mmCIF file of C-alpha atoms in Angstrom:
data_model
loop_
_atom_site.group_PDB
_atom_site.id
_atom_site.type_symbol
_atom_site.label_atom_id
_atom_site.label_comp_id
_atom_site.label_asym_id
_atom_site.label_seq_id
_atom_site.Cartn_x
_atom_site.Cartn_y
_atom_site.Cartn_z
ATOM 1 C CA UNK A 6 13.547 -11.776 78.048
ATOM 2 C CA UNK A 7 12.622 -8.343 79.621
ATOM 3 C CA UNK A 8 15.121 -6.572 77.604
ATOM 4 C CA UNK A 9 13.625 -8.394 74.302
ATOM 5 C CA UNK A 10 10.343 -6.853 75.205
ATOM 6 C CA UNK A 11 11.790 -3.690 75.811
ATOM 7 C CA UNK A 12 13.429 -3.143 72.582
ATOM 8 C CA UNK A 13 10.592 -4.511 71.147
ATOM 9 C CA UNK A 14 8.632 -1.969 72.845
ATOM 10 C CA UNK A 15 10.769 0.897 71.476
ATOM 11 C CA UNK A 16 10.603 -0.256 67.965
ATOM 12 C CA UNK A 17 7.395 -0.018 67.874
ATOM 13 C CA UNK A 18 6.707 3.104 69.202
ATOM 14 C CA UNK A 19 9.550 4.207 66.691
ATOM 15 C CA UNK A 20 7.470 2.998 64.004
ATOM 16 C CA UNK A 21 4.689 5.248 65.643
ATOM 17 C CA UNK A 22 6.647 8.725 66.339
ATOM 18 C CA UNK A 23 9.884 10.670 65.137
ATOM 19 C CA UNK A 24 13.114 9.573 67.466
ATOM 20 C CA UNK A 25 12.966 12.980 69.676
ATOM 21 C CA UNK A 26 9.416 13.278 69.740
ATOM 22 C CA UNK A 27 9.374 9.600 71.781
ATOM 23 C CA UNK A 28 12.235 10.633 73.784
ATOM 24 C CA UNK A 29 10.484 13.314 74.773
ATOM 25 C CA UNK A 30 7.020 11.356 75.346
ATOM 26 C CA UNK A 31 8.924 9.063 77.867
ATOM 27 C CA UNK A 32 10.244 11.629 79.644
ATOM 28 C CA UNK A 33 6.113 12.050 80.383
ATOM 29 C CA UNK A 34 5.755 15.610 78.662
ATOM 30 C CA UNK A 35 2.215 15.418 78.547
ATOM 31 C CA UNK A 36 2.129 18.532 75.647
ATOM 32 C CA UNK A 37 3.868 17.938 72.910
ATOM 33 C CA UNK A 38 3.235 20.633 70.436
ATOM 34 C CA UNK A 39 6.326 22.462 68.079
ATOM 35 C CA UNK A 40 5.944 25.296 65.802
ATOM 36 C CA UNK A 41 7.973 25.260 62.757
ATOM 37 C CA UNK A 42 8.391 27.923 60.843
ATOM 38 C CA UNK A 43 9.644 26.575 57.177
ATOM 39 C CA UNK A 44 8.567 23.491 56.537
ATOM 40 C CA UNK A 45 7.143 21.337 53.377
ATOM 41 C CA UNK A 46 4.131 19.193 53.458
ATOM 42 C CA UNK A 47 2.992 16.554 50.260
ATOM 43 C CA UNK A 48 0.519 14.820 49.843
ATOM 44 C CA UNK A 49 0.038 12.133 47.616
ATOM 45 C CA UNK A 50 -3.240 10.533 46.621
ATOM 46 C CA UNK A 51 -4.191 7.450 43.947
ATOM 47 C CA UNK A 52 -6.625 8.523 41.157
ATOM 48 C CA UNK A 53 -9.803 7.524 41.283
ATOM 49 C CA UNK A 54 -9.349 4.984 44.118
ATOM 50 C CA UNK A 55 -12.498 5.060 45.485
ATOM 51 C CA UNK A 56 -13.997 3.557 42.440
ATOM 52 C CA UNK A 57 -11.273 1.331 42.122
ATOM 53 C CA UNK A 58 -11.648 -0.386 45.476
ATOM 54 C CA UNK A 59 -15.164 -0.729 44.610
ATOM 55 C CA UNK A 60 -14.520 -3.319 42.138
ATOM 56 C CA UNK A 61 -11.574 -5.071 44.730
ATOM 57 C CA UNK A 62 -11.770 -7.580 47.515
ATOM 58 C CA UNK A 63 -11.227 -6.316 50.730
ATOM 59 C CA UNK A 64 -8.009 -7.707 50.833
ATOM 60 C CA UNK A 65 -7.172 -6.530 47.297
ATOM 61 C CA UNK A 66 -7.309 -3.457 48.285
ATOM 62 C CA UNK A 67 -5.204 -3.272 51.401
ATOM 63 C CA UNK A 68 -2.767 -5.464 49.797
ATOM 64 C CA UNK A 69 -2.443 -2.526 46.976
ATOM 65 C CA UNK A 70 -2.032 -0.155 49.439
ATOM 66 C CA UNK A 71 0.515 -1.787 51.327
ATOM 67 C CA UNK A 72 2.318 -1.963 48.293
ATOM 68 C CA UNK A 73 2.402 1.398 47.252
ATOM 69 C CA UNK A 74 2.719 2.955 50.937
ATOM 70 C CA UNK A 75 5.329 0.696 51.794
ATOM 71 C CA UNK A 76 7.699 1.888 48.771
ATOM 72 C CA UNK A 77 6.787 5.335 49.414
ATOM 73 C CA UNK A 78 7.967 4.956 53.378
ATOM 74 C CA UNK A 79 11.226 3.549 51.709
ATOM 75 C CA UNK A 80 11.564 6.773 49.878
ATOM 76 C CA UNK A 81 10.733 8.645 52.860
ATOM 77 C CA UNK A 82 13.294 6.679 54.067
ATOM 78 C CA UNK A 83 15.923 7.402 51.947
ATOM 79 C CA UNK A 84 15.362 11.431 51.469
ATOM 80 C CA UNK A 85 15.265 11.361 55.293
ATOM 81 C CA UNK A 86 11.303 13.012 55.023
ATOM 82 C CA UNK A 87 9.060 11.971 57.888
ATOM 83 C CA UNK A 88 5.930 10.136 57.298
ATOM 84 C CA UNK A 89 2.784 11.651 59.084
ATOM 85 C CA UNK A 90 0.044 9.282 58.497
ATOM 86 C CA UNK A 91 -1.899 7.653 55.646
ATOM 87 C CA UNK A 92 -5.496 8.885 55.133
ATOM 88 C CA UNK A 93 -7.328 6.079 53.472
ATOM 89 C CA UNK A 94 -5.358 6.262 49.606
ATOM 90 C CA UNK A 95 -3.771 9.502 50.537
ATOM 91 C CA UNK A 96 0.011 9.601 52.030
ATOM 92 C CA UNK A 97 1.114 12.633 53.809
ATOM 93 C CA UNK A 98 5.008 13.530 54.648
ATOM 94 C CA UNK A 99 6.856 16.534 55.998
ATOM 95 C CA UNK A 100 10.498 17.735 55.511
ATOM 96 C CA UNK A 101 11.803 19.753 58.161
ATOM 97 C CA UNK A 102 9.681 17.871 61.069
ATOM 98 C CA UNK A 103 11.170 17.320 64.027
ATOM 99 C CA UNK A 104 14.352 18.589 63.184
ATOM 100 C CA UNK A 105 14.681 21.678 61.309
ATOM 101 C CA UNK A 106 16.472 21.265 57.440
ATOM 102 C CA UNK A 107 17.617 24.257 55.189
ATOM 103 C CA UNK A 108 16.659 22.093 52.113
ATOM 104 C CA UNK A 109 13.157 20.819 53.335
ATOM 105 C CA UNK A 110 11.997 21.719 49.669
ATOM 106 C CA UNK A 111 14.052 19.602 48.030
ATOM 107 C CA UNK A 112 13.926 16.594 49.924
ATOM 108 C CA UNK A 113 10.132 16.996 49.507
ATOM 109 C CA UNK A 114 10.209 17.550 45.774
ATOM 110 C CA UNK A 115 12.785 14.589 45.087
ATOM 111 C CA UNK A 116 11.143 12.012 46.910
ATOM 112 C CA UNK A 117 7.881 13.202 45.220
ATOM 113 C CA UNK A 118 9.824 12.633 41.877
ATOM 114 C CA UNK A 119 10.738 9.266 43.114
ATOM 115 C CA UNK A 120 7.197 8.280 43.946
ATOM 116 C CA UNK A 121 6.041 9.720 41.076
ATOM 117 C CA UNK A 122 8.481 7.501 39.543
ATOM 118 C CA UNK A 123 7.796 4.680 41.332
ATOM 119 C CA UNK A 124 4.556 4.754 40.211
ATOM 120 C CA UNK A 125 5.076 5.225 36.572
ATOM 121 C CA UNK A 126 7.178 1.993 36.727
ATOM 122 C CA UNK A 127 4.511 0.186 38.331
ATOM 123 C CA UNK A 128 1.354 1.377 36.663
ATOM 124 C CA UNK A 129 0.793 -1.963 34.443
ATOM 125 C CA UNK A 130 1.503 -3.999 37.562
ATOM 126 C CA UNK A 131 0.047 -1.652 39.709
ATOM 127 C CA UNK A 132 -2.891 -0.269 37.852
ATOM 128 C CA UNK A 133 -3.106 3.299 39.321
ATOM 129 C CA UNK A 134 -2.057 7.028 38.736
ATOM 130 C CA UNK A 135 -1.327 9.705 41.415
ATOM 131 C CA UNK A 136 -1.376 12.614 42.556
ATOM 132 C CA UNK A 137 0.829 14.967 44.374
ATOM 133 C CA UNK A 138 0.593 18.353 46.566
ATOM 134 C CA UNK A 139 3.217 20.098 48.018
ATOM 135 C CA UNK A 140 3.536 23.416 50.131
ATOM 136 C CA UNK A 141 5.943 25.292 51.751
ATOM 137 C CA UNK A 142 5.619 27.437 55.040
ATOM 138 C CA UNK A 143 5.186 27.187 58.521
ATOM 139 C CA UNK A 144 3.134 24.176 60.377
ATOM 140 C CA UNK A 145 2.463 22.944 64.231
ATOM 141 C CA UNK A 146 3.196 19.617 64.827
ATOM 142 C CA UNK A 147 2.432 17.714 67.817
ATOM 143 C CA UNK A 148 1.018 14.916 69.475
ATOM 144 C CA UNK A 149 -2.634 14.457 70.283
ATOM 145 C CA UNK A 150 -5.016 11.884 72.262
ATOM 146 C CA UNK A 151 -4.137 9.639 75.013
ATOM 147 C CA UNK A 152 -5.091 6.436 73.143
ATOM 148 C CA UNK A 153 -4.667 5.427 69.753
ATOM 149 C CA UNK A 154 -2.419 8.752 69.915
ATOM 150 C CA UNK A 155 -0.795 10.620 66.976
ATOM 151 C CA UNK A 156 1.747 12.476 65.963
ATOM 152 C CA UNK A 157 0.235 15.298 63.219
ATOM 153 C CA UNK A 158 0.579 17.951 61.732
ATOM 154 C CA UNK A 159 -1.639 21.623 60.776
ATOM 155 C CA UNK A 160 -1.965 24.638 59.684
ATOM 156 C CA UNK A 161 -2.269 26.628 56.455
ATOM 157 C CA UNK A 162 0.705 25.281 54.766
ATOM 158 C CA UNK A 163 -1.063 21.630 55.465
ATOM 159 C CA UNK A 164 -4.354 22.798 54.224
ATOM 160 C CA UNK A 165 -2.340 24.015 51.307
ATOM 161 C CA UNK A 166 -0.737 20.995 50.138
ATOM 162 C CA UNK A 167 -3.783 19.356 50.419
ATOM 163 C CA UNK A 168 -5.389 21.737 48.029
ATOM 164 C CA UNK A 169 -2.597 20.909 45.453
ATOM 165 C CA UNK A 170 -3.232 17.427 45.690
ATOM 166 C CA UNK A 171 -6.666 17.950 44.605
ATOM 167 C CA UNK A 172 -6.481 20.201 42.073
#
């Protein structure tokens, strides 16, 4: 039973944090902070959400975004590109975070491809557009608070991508 819990446990605080980052959090580093010089950073955000969820049911609209964000962490998945968080209807990923990749652009750009794909498949069923940001460059990523905590990600090449997105 204890080992049940305790793999338990670790899935769930794989579904939390990259595989080396964890290691390395229960080996009680207490700052966990990583410069990276090349890295790529997207974005992805639904058009016009806002408005849309305005006209849903609560549970409408978490439902849609479990659908979409779930098929995008597949794709994440599958172009090995870590998932850094979800900001309301944005997604945000990274290639090249934890572990360094020559072809971090790539990876970012195909799986942004297949969401944009996965998308256009969808849109009858679905009902939504997006949009997506990427950037190339250097980033920090680390791990921050001692509750709820996070792994995230900054810096200019974030801000960047972000800036894509929008515009």
């Amino acid at each position: 039973l204890l080992l049940a819990e305790q793999e338990k446990s670790e899935r769930l605080l794989l579904n939390i944090l990259p595989q080396p980052i964890a290691d390395r959090l229960k080996r009680q580093e207490t700052n966990i902070a990583d410069g990276h010089a090349d890295v790529t950073v997207m974005f992805a955000d639904i058009v016009n959400f806002t408005r849309m969820s305005e006209e849903m049911s609560p549970n409408e609209t978490v439902q849609l975004l479990n659908t979409i964000f779930s098929e995008f962490d597949l794709l994440a998945e599958r172009y090995g590109i870590e998932k850094i968080k979800t900001i309301g209807d944005a997604y945000m990923a990274v290639a090249g975070v934890p572990h360094r990749r020559a072809d971090h652009a790539h990876a970012a750009a195909k799986m942004a491809l297949a969401m944009r794909d996965t998308i256009a498949q969808n849109v009858e069923h679905l009902g939504v557009e997006i949009r997506i940001g990427i950037a190339s460059g250097p980033a920090v990523a680390g791990v921050i608070g001692k509750r709820k905590f996070a792994y995230d990600l900054w810096g200019d090449t974030v801000n960047t991508a972000a800036r894509m997105e929008s515009h």
